[in-house]
Amino acid sequence: MESSSLNEEFDAALVAVAASAHTLDAFYGSVVPATRRAAWRANRTKRRTAIHEGLKLVFATGPRNAAWGDEFKWLFPLRDASVHHEEKPRETVPHPPLGTHTGPEYADYSTESADRAVRLMLDVLRWCVDNPRAKAPTTGPQAPTANEWARDNEPAVAVLENRWASSA
């Protein structure tokens, strides 16, 4: 892969990784009650933990909890690094799938990382649409229940899934 292709892959993957994490963050902000979010903020709870715990309150996430916890631990530090980059020397690493050594950022923000991030985001959205807690409140006093949110947002999730499937 020539350097311009590597740079194009990096740019696209950086956007996909950051956008996937920001989507999950916005989703959390739109469905988890503000009082709970404020308590986690006051306790300085890591954002990835607050998002994960918040989704557990509103959706029946049981079968996905362990996998999502691991994936959030992978995704959110990449998102954070993309918006709060630190200039420091780092050892080169093999680039997936090329195997050639390059800067770690090129391995972190690769096609494989973009795919992983988008698949996680879509998995979270689909699972939550399909598994709301029946009477769980979402944000605000006049907010819909999780069931109502899921019903109203299923078409948008289906559109995202179809776009992803058609791009593969």
PDB file of C-alpha atoms in Angstrom:
ATOM      1  CA  MET A   1       0.000   0.000   0.000  1.00  0.00           C
ATOM      2  CA  GLU A   2       1.488   3.312  -0.975  1.00  0.00           C
ATOM      3  CA  SER A   3       1.605   6.149   1.528  1.00  0.00           C
ATOM      4  CA  SER A   4      -1.260   8.124  -0.048  1.00  0.00           C
ATOM      5  CA  SER A   5      -3.518   5.035   0.203  1.00  0.00           C
ATOM      6  CA  LEU A   6      -2.422   4.497   3.784  1.00  0.00           C
ATOM      7  CA  ASN A   7      -3.257   8.126   4.565  1.00  0.00           C
ATOM      8  CA  GLU A   8      -6.670   7.832   2.891  1.00  0.00           C
ATOM      9  CA  GLU A   9      -7.416   4.690   4.904  1.00  0.00           C
ATOM     10  CA  PHE A  10      -6.279   6.451   8.092  1.00  0.00           C
ATOM     11  CA  ASP A  11      -8.487   9.497   7.448  1.00  0.00           C
ATOM     12  CA  ALA A  12     -11.594   7.446   6.658  1.00  0.00           C
ATOM     13  CA  ALA A  13     -11.061   5.079   9.587  1.00  0.00           C
ATOM     14  CA  LEU A  14     -10.460   7.956  12.003  1.00  0.00           C
ATOM     15  CA  VAL A  15     -13.805   9.441  10.992  1.00  0.00           C
ATOM     16  CA  ALA A  16     -15.603   6.083  11.246  1.00  0.00           C
ATOM     17  CA  VAL A  17     -14.158   5.304  14.685  1.00  0.00           C
ATOM     18  CA  ALA A  18     -14.865   8.770  16.086  1.00  0.00           C
ATOM     19  CA  ALA A  19     -18.331   8.949  14.522  1.00  0.00           C
ATOM     20  CA  SER A  20     -19.291   5.534  15.902  1.00  0.00           C
ATOM     21  CA  ALA A  21     -18.219   6.502  19.413  1.00  0.00           C
ATOM     22  CA  HIS A  22     -19.907   9.905  19.166  1.00  0.00           C
ATOM     23  CA  THR A  23     -23.098   8.195  17.971  1.00  0.00           C
ATOM     24  CA  LEU A  24     -23.108   5.970  21.053  1.00  0.00           C
ATOM     25  CA  ASP A  25     -22.381   8.990  23.245  1.00  0.00           C
ATOM     26  CA  ALA A  26     -25.256  10.966  21.702  1.00  0.00           C
ATOM     27  CA  PHE A  27     -27.539   7.944  21.975  1.00  0.00           C
ATOM     28  CA  TYR A  28     -26.713   7.694  25.688  1.00  0.00           C
ATOM     29  CA  GLY A  29     -27.457  11.399  26.112  1.00  0.00           C
ATOM     30  CA  SER A  30     -30.821  11.031  24.416  1.00  0.00           C
ATOM     31  CA  VAL A  31     -32.127   8.035  26.361  1.00  0.00           C
ATOM     32  CA  VAL A  32     -30.525   7.996  29.819  1.00  0.00           C
ATOM     33  CA  PRO A  33     -32.226  10.266  32.377  1.00  0.00           C
ATOM     34  CA  ALA A  34     -30.377  13.537  32.991  1.00  0.00           C
ATOM     35  CA  THR A  35     -30.242  13.009  36.764  1.00  0.00           C
ATOM     36  CA  ARG A  36     -28.347   9.745  36.299  1.00  0.00           C
ATOM     37  CA  ARG A  37     -25.973  11.312  33.763  1.00  0.00           C
ATOM     38  CA  ALA A  38     -25.323  14.208  36.144  1.00  0.00           C
ATOM     39  CA  ALA A  39     -24.519  11.836  39.008  1.00  0.00           C
ATOM     40  CA  TRP A  40     -21.968   9.971  36.905  1.00  0.00           C
ATOM     41  CA  ARG A  41     -20.456  13.263  35.751  1.00  0.00           C
ATOM     42  CA  ALA A  42     -20.206  14.466  39.377  1.00  0.00           C
ATOM     43  CA  ASN A  43     -18.482  11.194  40.327  1.00  0.00           C
ATOM     44  CA  ARG A  44     -16.100  11.550  37.360  1.00  0.00           C
ATOM     45  CA  THR A  45     -17.207   8.192  35.976  1.00  0.00           C
ATOM     46  CA  LYS A  46     -15.422   7.320  32.758  1.00  0.00           C
ATOM     47  CA  ARG A  47     -17.626   8.161  29.808  1.00  0.00           C
ATOM     48  CA  ARG A  48     -17.474   4.639  28.373  1.00  0.00           C
ATOM     49  CA  THR A  49     -18.593   3.250  31.741  1.00  0.00           C
ATOM     50  CA  ALA A  50     -21.427   5.769  32.081  1.00  0.00           C
ATOM     51  CA  ILE A  51     -22.639   4.977  28.564  1.00  0.00           C
ATOM     52  CA  HIS A  52     -22.525   1.244  29.193  1.00  0.00           C
ATOM     53  CA  GLU A  53     -24.240   1.496  32.597  1.00  0.00           C
ATOM     54  CA  GLY A  54     -26.796   3.960  31.267  1.00  0.00           C
ATOM     55  CA  LEU A  55     -27.835   1.657  28.457  1.00  0.00           C
ATOM     56  CA  LYS A  56     -28.312  -1.127  31.016  1.00  0.00           C
ATOM     57  CA  LEU A  57     -30.879   1.052  32.807  1.00  0.00           C
ATOM     58  CA  VAL A  58     -33.034   1.641  29.750  1.00  0.00           C
ATOM     59  CA  PHE A  59     -32.524  -1.546  27.731  1.00  0.00           C
ATOM     60  CA  ALA A  60     -32.316  -5.268  28.544  1.00  0.00           C
ATOM     61  CA  THR A  61     -28.634  -5.603  27.655  1.00  0.00           C
ATOM     62  CA  GLY A  62     -27.791  -8.716  29.686  1.00  0.00           C
ATOM     63  CA  PRO A  63     -26.511 -11.010  26.922  1.00  0.00           C
ATOM     64  CA  ARG A  64     -24.417  -8.180  25.438  1.00  0.00           C
ATOM     65  CA  ASN A  65     -22.935  -6.697  28.616  1.00  0.00           C
ATOM     66  CA  ALA A  66     -19.571  -8.482  28.655  1.00  0.00           C
ATOM     67  CA  ALA A  67     -18.910  -8.054  24.938  1.00  0.00           C
ATOM     68  CA  TRP A  68     -19.975  -4.413  24.944  1.00  0.00           C
ATOM     69  CA  GLY A  69     -17.815  -3.709  27.985  1.00  0.00           C
ATOM     70  CA  ASP A  70     -14.765  -5.042  26.156  1.00  0.00           C
ATOM     71  CA  GLU A  71     -15.639  -3.219  22.958  1.00  0.00           C
ATOM     72  CA  PHE A  72     -16.291   0.079  24.756  1.00  0.00           C
ATOM     73  CA  LYS A  73     -12.873  -0.279  26.444  1.00  0.00           C
ATOM     74  CA  TRP A  74     -11.378  -0.568  22.966  1.00  0.00           C
ATOM     75  CA  LEU A  75     -13.457   2.123  21.179  1.00  0.00           C
ATOM     76  CA  PHE A  76     -13.566   5.051  23.582  1.00  0.00           C
ATOM     77  CA  PRO A  77      -9.805   5.406  24.127  1.00  0.00           C
ATOM     78  CA  LEU A  78      -9.455   5.529  20.315  1.00  0.00           C
ATOM     79  CA  ARG A  79     -12.145   8.204  20.152  1.00  0.00           C
ATOM     80  CA  ASP A  80     -10.439  10.130  22.940  1.00  0.00           C
ATOM     81  CA  ALA A  81      -7.044   9.869  21.237  1.00  0.00           C
ATOM     82  CA  SER A  82      -8.556  11.159  17.998  1.00  0.00           C
ATOM     83  CA  VAL A  83      -9.774  14.358  19.621  1.00  0.00           C
ATOM     84  CA  HIS A  84      -7.054  14.786  22.288  1.00  0.00           C
ATOM     85  CA  HIS A  85      -3.985  13.629  20.404  1.00  0.00           C
ATOM     86  CA  GLU A  86      -0.716  13.431  22.342  1.00  0.00           C
ATOM     87  CA  GLU A  87       2.528  14.120  20.524  1.00  0.00           C
ATOM     88  CA  LYS A  88       4.939  11.538  21.823  1.00  0.00           C
ATOM     89  CA  PRO A  89       7.259   9.034  20.164  1.00  0.00           C
ATOM     90  CA  ARG A  90       5.895   5.505  19.926  1.00  0.00           C
ATOM     91  CA  GLU A  91       7.312   2.285  18.530  1.00  0.00           C
ATOM     92  CA  THR A  92       6.194   1.155  15.105  1.00  0.00           C
ATOM     93  CA  VAL A  93       3.697  -1.718  14.902  1.00  0.00           C
ATOM     94  CA  PRO A  94       2.530  -4.126  12.190  1.00  0.00           C
ATOM     95  CA  HIS A  95      -0.315  -2.726  10.119  1.00  0.00           C
ATOM     96  CA  PRO A  96      -3.267  -5.096   9.754  1.00  0.00           C
ATOM     97  CA  PRO A  97      -3.437  -6.862   7.310  1.00  0.00           C
ATOM     98  CA  LEU A  98      -0.274  -5.643   5.589  1.00  0.00           C
ATOM     99  CA  GLY A  99       2.098  -6.727   8.316  1.00  0.00           C
ATOM    100  CA  THR A 100       4.519  -3.945   7.408  1.00  0.00           C
ATOM    101  CA  HIS A 101       5.568  -1.742  10.284  1.00  0.00           C
ATOM    102  CA  THR A 102       4.096   1.719  10.485  1.00  0.00           C
ATOM    103  CA  GLY A 103       3.119   4.273  13.091  1.00  0.00           C
ATOM    104  CA  PRO A 104       0.674   2.890  15.656  1.00  0.00           C
ATOM    105  CA  GLU A 105      -1.948   5.428  14.574  1.00  0.00           C
ATOM    106  CA  TYR A 106      -2.134   3.727  11.166  1.00  0.00           C
ATOM    107  CA  ALA A 107      -2.872   0.419  12.887  1.00  0.00           C
ATOM    108  CA  ASP A 108      -5.320   2.017  15.333  1.00  0.00           C
ATOM    109  CA  TYR A 109      -7.247   3.746  12.545  1.00  0.00           C
ATOM    110  CA  SER A 110      -7.326   1.064   9.866  1.00  0.00           C
ATOM    111  CA  THR A 111     -10.108  -0.389   7.760  1.00  0.00           C
ATOM    112  CA  GLU A 112     -10.411  -3.192  10.322  1.00  0.00           C
ATOM    113  CA  SER A 113     -10.870  -0.678  13.148  1.00  0.00           C
ATOM    114  CA  ALA A 114     -13.456   1.262  11.180  1.00  0.00           C
ATOM    115  CA  ASP A 115     -15.389  -1.922  10.486  1.00  0.00           C
ATOM    116  CA  ARG A 116     -15.220  -2.979  14.134  1.00  0.00           C
ATOM    117  CA  ALA A 117     -16.394   0.431  15.379  1.00  0.00           C
ATOM    118  CA  VAL A 118     -19.325   0.681  12.981  1.00  0.00           C
ATOM    119  CA  ARG A 119     -20.399  -2.907  13.659  1.00  0.00           C
ATOM    120  CA  LEU A 120     -20.360  -2.202  17.412  1.00  0.00           C
ATOM    121  CA  MET A 121     -22.423   0.949  16.994  1.00  0.00           C
ATOM    122  CA  LEU A 122     -24.957  -0.854  14.814  1.00  0.00           C
ATOM    123  CA  ASP A 123     -25.091  -3.809  17.214  1.00  0.00           C
ATOM    124  CA  VAL A 124     -25.827  -1.483  20.147  1.00  0.00           C
ATOM    125  CA  LEU A 125     -28.542   0.384  18.281  1.00  0.00           C
ATOM    126  CA  ARG A 126     -30.185  -2.790  16.953  1.00  0.00           C
ATOM    127  CA  TRP A 127     -30.061  -4.540  20.318  1.00  0.00           C
ATOM    128  CA  CYS A 128     -31.550  -1.539  22.083  1.00  0.00           C
ATOM    129  CA  VAL A 129     -34.331  -1.146  19.512  1.00  0.00           C
ATOM    130  CA  ASP A 130     -35.165  -4.830  19.918  1.00  0.00           C
ATOM    131  CA  ASN A 131     -34.787  -5.032  23.728  1.00  0.00           C
ATOM    132  CA  PRO A 132     -36.193  -1.997  25.549  1.00  0.00           C
ATOM    133  CA  ARG A 133     -37.094  -2.252  29.213  1.00  0.00           C
ATOM    134  CA  ALA A 134     -40.882  -1.969  29.126  1.00  0.00           C
ATOM    135  CA  LYS A 135     -41.409   0.980  31.454  1.00  0.00           C
ATOM    136  CA  ALA A 136     -37.921   2.428  31.596  1.00  0.00           C
ATOM    137  CA  PRO A 137     -38.032   6.212  31.244  1.00  0.00           C
ATOM    138  CA  THR A 138     -35.771   7.973  28.801  1.00  0.00           C
ATOM    139  CA  THR A 139     -34.754  11.626  29.207  1.00  0.00           C
ATOM    140  CA  GLY A 140     -36.991  14.424  30.478  1.00  0.00           C
ATOM    141  CA  PRO A 141     -40.354  14.533  32.261  1.00  0.00           C
ATOM    142  CA  GLN A 142     -42.370  14.104  29.046  1.00  0.00           C
ATOM    143  CA  ALA A 143     -39.940  11.603  27.566  1.00  0.00           C
ATOM    144  CA  PRO A 144     -41.127   8.445  25.883  1.00  0.00           C
ATOM    145  CA  THR A 145     -40.655   5.094  27.536  1.00  0.00           C
ATOM    146  CA  ALA A 146     -37.929   2.844  26.189  1.00  0.00           C
ATOM    147  CA  ASN A 147     -40.627   0.883  24.335  1.00  0.00           C
ATOM    148  CA  GLU A 148     -41.875   4.035  22.639  1.00  0.00           C
ATOM    149  CA  TRP A 149     -38.334   5.127  21.815  1.00  0.00           C
ATOM    150  CA  ALA A 150     -37.588   1.721  20.279  1.00  0.00           C
ATOM    151  CA  ARG A 151     -40.759   1.752  18.192  1.00  0.00           C
ATOM    152  CA  ASP A 152     -40.124   5.290  16.945  1.00  0.00           C
ATOM    153  CA  ASN A 153     -36.456   4.733  16.113  1.00  0.00           C
ATOM    154  CA  GLU A 154     -36.469   1.249  14.603  1.00  0.00           C
ATOM    155  CA  PRO A 155     -36.905   2.591  11.033  1.00  0.00           C
ATOM    156  CA  ALA A 156     -33.821   4.824  11.381  1.00  0.00           C
ATOM    157  CA  VAL A 157     -31.738   1.934  12.701  1.00  0.00           C
ATOM    158  CA  ALA A 158     -32.905  -0.234   9.798  1.00  0.00           C
ATOM    159  CA  VAL A 159     -31.813   2.460   7.327  1.00  0.00           C
ATOM    160  CA  LEU A 160     -28.340   2.592   8.909  1.00  0.00           C
ATOM    161  CA  GLU A 161     -28.056  -1.188   8.799  1.00  0.00           C
ATOM    162  CA  ASN A 162     -29.116  -1.288   5.140  1.00  0.00           C
ATOM    163  CA  ARG A 163     -26.616   1.420   4.207  1.00  0.00           C
ATOM    164  CA  TRP A 164     -23.838  -0.474   5.949  1.00  0.00           C
ATOM    165  CA  ALA A 165     -24.802  -3.765   4.316  1.00  0.00           C
ATOM    166  CA  SER A 166     -24.922  -2.199   0.856  1.00  0.00           C
ATOM    167  CA  SER A 167     -21.497  -0.595   1.295  1.00  0.00           C
ATOM    168  CA  ALA A 168     -19.810  -3.899   2.135  1.00  0.00           C
TER     169      ALA A 168
END
